[in-house]
């Protein structure tokens, strides 16, 4: 357990414990194409598959302006309910933790909350706030280059 508290929740995708710094390093590794500080964690191909839509657009109940990559939400268009530019990818957890990587702007963002019922309203506002703080002219996605350091 964490801090002497033992919780049992039989789910491989929930209940992880870490710090904001841990999560930020994870996003920087993704932004770096699978490497961080010169250490390869994931192959470039794995990260490319994560950020590439895998499911056909016709599949119902996909998030507005998004499709699913390999374990990641991938933005396909900006809409009123989805403010991130095309090509961003990330994940929102069941209790509100949220992150994304914006390859075109070379931005990663992490929002940590713990709220029963999720935090999609907070996540969308966080996305709007971060994106509005960036310069008005983003780098074209095709020009974005991954770095490995």
PDB file of C-alpha atoms in Angstrom, residues 8-10 30 40 45 53 58 65 70 75 78 80 88 101 106-107 111 113 115 117-119 127 140 142:
ATOM      1  CA  UNK A   8      -7.623  -3.476  -3.041  1.00  0.00           C
ATOM      2  CA  UNK A   9      -8.982  -2.661  -6.454  1.00  0.00           C
ATOM      3  CA  UNK A  10      -8.611  -5.462  -9.044  1.00  0.00           C
ATOM      4  CA  UNK A  30       6.289  10.420 -25.050  1.00  0.00           C
ATOM      5  CA  UNK A  40      15.087   4.868 -24.788  1.00  0.00           C
ATOM      6  CA  UNK A  45       7.256   2.887 -33.576  1.00  0.00           C
ATOM      7  CA  UNK A  53      -5.872   6.751 -34.761  1.00  0.00           C
ATOM      8  CA  UNK A  58     -17.560   4.959 -37.850  1.00  0.00           C
ATOM      9  CA  UNK A  65     -13.201  15.424 -32.236  1.00  0.00           C
ATOM     10  CA  UNK A  70      -2.991   2.593 -29.069  1.00  0.00           C
ATOM     11  CA  UNK A  75      -7.425  14.541 -31.489  1.00  0.00           C
ATOM     12  CA  UNK A  78     -10.922  21.075 -32.936  1.00  0.00           C
ATOM     13  CA  UNK A  80     -16.305  23.380 -29.138  1.00  0.00           C
ATOM     14  CA  UNK A  88      -2.505  15.865 -29.752  1.00  0.00           C
ATOM     15  CA  UNK A 101       1.155  15.743 -25.598  1.00  0.00           C
ATOM     16  CA  UNK A 106       6.118  20.776 -28.293  1.00  0.00           C
ATOM     17  CA  UNK A 107       3.919  21.010 -25.192  1.00  0.00           C
ATOM     18  CA  UNK A 111      -3.604  17.906 -14.546  1.00  0.00           C
ATOM     19  CA  UNK A 113      -7.069  15.690  -9.515  1.00  0.00           C
ATOM     20  CA  UNK A 115     -12.536  13.236  -7.966  1.00  0.00           C
ATOM     21  CA  UNK A 117     -16.981  10.652 -11.288  1.00  0.00           C
ATOM     22  CA  UNK A 118     -13.958  11.874 -13.245  1.00  0.00           C
ATOM     23  CA  UNK A 119     -12.946  15.343 -14.194  1.00  0.00           C
ATOM     24  CA  UNK A 127      -7.007  22.321 -22.084  1.00  0.00           C
ATOM     25  CA  UNK A 140       2.654  22.816 -38.365  1.00  0.00           C
ATOM     26  CA  UNK A 142       4.292  18.017 -40.330  1.00  0.00           C
TER      27      UNK A 142
END
